[in-house]
Coordinates of C-alpha atoms (C1' of nucleotides) in Angstrom, one line a residue:
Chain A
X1 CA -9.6 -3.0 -29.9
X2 CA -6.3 -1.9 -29.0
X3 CA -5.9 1.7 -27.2
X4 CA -3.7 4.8 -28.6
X5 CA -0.6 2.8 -26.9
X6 CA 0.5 6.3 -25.4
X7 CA -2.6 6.6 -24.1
X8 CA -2.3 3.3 -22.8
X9 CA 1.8 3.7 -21.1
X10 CA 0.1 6.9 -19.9
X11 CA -3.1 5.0 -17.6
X12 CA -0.2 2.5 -17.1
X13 CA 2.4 4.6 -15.4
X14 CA 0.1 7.3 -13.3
X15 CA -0.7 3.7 -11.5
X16 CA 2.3 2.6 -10.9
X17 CA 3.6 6.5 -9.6
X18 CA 0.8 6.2 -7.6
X19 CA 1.8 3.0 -6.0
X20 CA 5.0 4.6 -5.3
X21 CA 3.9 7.7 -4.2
X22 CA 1.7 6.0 -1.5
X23 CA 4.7 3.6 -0.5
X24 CA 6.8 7.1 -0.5
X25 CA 4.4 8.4 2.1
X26 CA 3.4 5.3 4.4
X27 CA 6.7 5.3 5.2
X28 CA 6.5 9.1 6.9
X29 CA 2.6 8.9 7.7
X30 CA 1.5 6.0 10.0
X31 CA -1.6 3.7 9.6
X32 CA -2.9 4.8 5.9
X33 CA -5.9 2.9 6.2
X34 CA -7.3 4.3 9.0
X35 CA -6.1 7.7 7.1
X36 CA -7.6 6.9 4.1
X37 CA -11.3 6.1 6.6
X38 CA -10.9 9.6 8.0
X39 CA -10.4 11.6 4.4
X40 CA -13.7 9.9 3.3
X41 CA -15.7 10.5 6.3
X42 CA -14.4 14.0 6.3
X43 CA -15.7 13.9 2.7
X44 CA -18.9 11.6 2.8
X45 CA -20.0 13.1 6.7
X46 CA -21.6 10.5 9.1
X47 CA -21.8 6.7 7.2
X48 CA -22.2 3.3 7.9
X49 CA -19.4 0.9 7.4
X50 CA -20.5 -0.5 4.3
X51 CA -20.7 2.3 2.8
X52 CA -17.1 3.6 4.1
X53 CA -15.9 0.4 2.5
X54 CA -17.6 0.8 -0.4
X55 CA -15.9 4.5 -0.7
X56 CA -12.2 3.1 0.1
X57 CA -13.1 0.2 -2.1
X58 CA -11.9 -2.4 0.5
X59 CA -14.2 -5.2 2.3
X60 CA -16.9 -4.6 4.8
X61 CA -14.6 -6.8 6.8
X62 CA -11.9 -4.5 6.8
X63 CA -13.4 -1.3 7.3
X64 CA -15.2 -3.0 10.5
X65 CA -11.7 -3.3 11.5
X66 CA -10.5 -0.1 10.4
X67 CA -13.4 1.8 12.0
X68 CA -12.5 -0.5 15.6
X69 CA -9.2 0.5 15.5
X70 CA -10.3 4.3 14.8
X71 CA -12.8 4.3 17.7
X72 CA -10.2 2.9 20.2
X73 CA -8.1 5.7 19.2
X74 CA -10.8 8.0 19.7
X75 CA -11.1 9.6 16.4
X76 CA -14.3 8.3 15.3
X77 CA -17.6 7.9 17.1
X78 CA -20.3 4.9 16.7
X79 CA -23.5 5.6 17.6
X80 CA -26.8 3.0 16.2
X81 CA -29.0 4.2 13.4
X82 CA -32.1 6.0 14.4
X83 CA -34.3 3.9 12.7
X84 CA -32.6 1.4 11.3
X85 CA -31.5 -1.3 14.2
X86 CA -29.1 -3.3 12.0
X87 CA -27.0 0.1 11.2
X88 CA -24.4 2.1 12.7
X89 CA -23.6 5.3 12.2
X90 CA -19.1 6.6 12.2
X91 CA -18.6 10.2 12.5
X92 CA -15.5 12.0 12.9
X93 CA -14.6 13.3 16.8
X94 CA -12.9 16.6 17.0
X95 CA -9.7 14.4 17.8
X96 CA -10.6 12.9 14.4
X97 CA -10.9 16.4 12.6
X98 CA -7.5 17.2 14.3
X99 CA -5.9 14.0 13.1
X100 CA -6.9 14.6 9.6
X101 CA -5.5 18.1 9.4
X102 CA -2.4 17.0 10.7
X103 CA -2.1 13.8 8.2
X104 CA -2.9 16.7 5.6
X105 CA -0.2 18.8 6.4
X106 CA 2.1 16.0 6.7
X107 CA 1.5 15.0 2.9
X108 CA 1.5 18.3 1.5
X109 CA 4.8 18.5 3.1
X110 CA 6.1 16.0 1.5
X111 CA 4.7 16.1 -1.8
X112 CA 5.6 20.4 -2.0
X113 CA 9.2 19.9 -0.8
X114 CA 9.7 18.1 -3.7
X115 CA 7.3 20.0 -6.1
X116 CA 9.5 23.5 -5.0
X117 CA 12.4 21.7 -6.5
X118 CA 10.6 21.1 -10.3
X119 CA 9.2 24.2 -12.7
X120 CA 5.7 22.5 -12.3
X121 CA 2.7 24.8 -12.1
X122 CA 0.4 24.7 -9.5
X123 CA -2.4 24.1 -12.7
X124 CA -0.2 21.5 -13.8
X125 CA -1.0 19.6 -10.4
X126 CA -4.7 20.8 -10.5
X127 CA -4.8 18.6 -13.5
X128 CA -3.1 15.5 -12.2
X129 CA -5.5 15.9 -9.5
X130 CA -8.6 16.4 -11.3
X131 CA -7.7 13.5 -13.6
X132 CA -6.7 11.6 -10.8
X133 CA -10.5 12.4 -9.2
X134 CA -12.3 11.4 -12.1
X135 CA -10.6 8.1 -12.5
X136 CA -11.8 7.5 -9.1
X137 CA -15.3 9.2 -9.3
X138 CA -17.8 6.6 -8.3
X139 CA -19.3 4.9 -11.4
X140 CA -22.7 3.2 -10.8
X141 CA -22.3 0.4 -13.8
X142 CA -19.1 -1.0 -13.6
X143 CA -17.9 -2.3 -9.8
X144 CA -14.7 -3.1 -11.2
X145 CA -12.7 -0.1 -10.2
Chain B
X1 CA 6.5 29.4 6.2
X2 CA 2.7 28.1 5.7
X3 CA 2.6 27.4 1.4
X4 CA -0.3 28.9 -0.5
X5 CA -3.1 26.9 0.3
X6 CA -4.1 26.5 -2.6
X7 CA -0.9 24.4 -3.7
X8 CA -1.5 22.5 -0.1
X9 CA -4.5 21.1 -0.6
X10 CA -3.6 19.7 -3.8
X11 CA -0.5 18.3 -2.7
X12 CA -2.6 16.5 0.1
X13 CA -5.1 15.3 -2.3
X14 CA -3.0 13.8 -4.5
X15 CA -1.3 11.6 -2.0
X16 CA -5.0 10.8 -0.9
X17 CA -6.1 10.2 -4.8
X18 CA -2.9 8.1 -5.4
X19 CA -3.9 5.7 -2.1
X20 CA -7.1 5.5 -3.6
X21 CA -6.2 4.6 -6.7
X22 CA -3.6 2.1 -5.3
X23 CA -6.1 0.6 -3.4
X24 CA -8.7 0.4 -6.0
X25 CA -6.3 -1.7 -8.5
X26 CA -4.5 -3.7 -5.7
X27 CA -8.1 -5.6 -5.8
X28 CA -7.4 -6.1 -9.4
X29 CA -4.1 -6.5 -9.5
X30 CA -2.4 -9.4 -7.0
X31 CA 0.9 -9.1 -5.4
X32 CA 1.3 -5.6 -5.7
X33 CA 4.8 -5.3 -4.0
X34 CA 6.2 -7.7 -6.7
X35 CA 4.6 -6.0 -9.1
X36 CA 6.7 -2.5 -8.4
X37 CA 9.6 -4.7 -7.8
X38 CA 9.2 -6.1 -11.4
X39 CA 8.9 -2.7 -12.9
X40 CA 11.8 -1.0 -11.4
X41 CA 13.8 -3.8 -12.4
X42 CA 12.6 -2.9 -16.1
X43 CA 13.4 0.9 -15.7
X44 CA 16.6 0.3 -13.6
X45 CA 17.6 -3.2 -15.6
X46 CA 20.1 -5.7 -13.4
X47 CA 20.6 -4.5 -10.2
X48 CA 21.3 -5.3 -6.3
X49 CA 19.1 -5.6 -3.6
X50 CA 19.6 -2.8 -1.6
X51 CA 18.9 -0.2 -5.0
X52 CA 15.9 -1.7 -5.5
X53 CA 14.9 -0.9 -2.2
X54 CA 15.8 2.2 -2.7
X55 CA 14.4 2.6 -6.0
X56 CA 10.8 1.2 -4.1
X57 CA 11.6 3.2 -1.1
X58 CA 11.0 0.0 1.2
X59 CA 13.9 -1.7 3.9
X60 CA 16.2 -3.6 2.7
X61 CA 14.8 -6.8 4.6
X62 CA 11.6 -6.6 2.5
X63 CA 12.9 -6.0 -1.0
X64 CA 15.0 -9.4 0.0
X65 CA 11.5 -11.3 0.4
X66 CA 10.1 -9.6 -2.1
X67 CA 13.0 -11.0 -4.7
X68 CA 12.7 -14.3 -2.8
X69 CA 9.2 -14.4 -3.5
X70 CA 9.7 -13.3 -7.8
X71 CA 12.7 -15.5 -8.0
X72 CA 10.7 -18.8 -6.5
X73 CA 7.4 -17.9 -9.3
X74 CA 10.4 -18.0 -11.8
X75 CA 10.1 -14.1 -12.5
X76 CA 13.1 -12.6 -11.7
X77 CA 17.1 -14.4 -11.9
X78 CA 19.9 -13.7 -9.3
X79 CA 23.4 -14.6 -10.0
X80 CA 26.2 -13.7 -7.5
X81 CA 28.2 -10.3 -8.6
X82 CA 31.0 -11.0 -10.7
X83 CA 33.6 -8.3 -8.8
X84 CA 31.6 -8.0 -5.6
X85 CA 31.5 -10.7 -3.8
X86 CA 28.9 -9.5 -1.0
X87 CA 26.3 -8.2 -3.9
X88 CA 23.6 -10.0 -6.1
X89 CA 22.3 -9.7 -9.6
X90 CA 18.7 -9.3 -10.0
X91 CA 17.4 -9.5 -13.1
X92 CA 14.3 -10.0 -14.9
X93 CA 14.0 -13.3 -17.0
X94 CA 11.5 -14.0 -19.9
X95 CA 8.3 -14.8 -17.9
X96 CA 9.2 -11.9 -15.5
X97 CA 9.0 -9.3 -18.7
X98 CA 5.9 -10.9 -19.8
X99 CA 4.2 -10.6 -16.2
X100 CA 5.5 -7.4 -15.8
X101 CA 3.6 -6.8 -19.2
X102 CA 0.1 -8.3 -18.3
X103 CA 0.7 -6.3 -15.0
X104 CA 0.8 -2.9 -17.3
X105 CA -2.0 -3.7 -19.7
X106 CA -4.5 -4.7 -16.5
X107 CA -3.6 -1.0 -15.3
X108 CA -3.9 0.5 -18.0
X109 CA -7.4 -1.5 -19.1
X110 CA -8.6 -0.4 -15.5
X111 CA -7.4 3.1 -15.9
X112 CA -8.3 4.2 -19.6
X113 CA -12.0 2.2 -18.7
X114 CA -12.8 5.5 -16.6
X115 CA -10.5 7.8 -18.6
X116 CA -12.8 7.6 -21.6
X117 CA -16.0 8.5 -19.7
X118 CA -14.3 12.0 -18.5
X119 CA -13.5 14.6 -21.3
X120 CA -9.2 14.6 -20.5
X121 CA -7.0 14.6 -22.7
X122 CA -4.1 12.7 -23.5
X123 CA -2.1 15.5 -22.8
X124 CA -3.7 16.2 -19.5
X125 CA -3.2 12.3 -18.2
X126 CA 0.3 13.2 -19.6
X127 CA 0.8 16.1 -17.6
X128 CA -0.4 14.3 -14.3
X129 CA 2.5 11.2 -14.7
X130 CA 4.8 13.9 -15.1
X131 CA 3.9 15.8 -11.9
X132 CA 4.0 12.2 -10.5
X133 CA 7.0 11.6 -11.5
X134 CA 8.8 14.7 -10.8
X135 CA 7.9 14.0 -7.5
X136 CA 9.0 10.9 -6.9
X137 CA 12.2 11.6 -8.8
X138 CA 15.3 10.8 -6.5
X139 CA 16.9 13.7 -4.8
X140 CA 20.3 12.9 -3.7
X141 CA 20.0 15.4 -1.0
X142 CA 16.9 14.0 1.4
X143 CA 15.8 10.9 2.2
X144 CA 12.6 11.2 3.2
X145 CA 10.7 11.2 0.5
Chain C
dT1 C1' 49.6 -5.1 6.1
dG2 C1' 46.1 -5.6 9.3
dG3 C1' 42.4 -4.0 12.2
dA4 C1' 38.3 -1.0 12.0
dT5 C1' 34.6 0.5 9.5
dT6 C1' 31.3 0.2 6.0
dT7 C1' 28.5 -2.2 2.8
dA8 C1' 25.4 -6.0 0.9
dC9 C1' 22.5 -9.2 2.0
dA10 C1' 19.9 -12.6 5.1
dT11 C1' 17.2 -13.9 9.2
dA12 C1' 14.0 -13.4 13.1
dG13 C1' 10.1 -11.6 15.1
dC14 C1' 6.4 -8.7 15.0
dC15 C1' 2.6 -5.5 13.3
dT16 C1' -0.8 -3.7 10.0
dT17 C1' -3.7 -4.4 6.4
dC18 C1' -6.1 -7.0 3.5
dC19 C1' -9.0 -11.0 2.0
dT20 C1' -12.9 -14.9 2.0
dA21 C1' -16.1 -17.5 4.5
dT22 C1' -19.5 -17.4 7.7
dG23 C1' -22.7 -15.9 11.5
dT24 C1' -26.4 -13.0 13.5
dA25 C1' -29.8 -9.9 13.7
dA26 C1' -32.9 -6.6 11.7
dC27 C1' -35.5 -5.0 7.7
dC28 C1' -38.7 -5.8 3.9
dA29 C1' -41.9 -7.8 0.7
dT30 C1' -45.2 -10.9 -0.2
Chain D
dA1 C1' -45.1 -14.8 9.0
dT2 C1' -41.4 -16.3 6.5
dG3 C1' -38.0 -16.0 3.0
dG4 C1' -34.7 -13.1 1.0
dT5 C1' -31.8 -9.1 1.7
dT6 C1' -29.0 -6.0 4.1
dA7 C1' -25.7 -4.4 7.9
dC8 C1' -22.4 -5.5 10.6
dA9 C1' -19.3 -8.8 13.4
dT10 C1' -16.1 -12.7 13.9
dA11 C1' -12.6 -16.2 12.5
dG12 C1' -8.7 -17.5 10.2
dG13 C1' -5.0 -16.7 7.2
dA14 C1' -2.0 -14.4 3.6
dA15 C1' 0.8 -10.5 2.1
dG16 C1' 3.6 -6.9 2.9
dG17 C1' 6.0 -3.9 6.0
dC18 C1' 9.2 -2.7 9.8
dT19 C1' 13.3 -2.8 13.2
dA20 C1' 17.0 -5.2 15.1
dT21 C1' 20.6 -8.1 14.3
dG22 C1' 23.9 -11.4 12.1
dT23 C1' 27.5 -12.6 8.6
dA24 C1' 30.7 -12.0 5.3
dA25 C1' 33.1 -9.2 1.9
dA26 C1' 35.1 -4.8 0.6
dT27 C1' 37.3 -0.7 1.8
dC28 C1' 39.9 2.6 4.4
dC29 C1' 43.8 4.1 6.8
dA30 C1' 47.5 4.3 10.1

DNA sequence: TGGATTTACATAGCCTTCCTATGTAACCAT
DNA sequence: ATGGTTACATAGGAAGGCTATGTAAATCCA
């Protein structure tokens, strides 16, 4: 029943690193949530709030929220479903776009100053980040992560 | 000055990956500031305040909460420094280790639950905590990550 | 030695980000 | 048509963060 207990330190730690890492960077990158809303639009394309909160794995409550904030800011749009009256439909502005980029280059400027100074690969962090993208890849069954 | 691209984009996506991921077990996991707090305590054993908020990279102020908050659950000691009479001692106790060690196995249950349906290996996962960690790792020179 | 600076921690006040519970309106299936 | 479901909004509150500031001990140095 009990995992390889490597295996297990291993899942354990990239968790916690991750918690740091994200503490690490809300402290030089302001308003992660609404950051976080951008990335997935950027990634999902227009969306209705559920299903943004769905993707950021937060409540519909707070991605209503999130999205307000993001319209008042002018980086997202809301316009109502086509067909569906009880839907809205986000999308990205080109403020929004422009946000994004600059939140992007902001993190990879933190996260490659400090890479420069280690002998890691640029592989090695194509692996962190493909293991880090399947531990987060959608999974119909389970809701639990 | 502008870094491969390449090595950009994955920098950014790992910070986005690791708020994900944060985000995804904070709903799993309560008190997630605590539980950092508990586990730096464990790497760095007894220590002050203020280098534990430097070891979380968080203010001063709210590492003094945080403690507060450990310390009144029973999970963490303090005891005024012997020499310095300005500094405490913050220290685990007995139900603090064991906390911190439901904390870790709830991580790494949520974690290795998605690991096993991709094809990494250990070695891979391995790989990613160390990029993780490398980048976290403090640098004496700046302070802003 | 003694005043100035620094260091360690606490307090106050505020903001963001989350949650659950609940409400409302539209959609859908019988 | 009506009962269940779905999409989103609102309300209320907790947690976690910050800056600014206060206090007291330690340290520095002239």
């Amino acid at each position: 029943m009990s995992p390889d207990p490597t295996f297990h330190n291993l899942a354990s730690d990239l968790v916690v690193l991750s918690a740091r890492l994200t503490r690490a960077v809300r402290r030089e990158v302001e308003h992660p949530a609404g950051a976080r809303a951008l990335s997935i639009l950027d990634e999902l394309g227009p969306a209705g709030v559920t299903a943004l909160a769905v993707a950021d794995r937060c409540s519909q409550p707070t991605m209503t929220a999130t999205v307000k904030g993001l319209e008042e800011q002018g980086l997202v749009s809301r316009r109502p479903h086509p067909t569906d009256g009880r839907a809205q439909v986000v999308d990205l502005t080109d403020a929004g776009h422009a946000e994004l980029a600059r939140i992007r280059r902001l993190n990879a400027e933190l996260v490659t100053a400090r890479l420069a100074d280690t002998d890691h690969t640029a592989e090695e962090v194509a692996t962190a980040v493909a293991v880090m993208r399947d531990i987060l890849r959608p999974n119909p069954q389970e809701d639990t992560l």
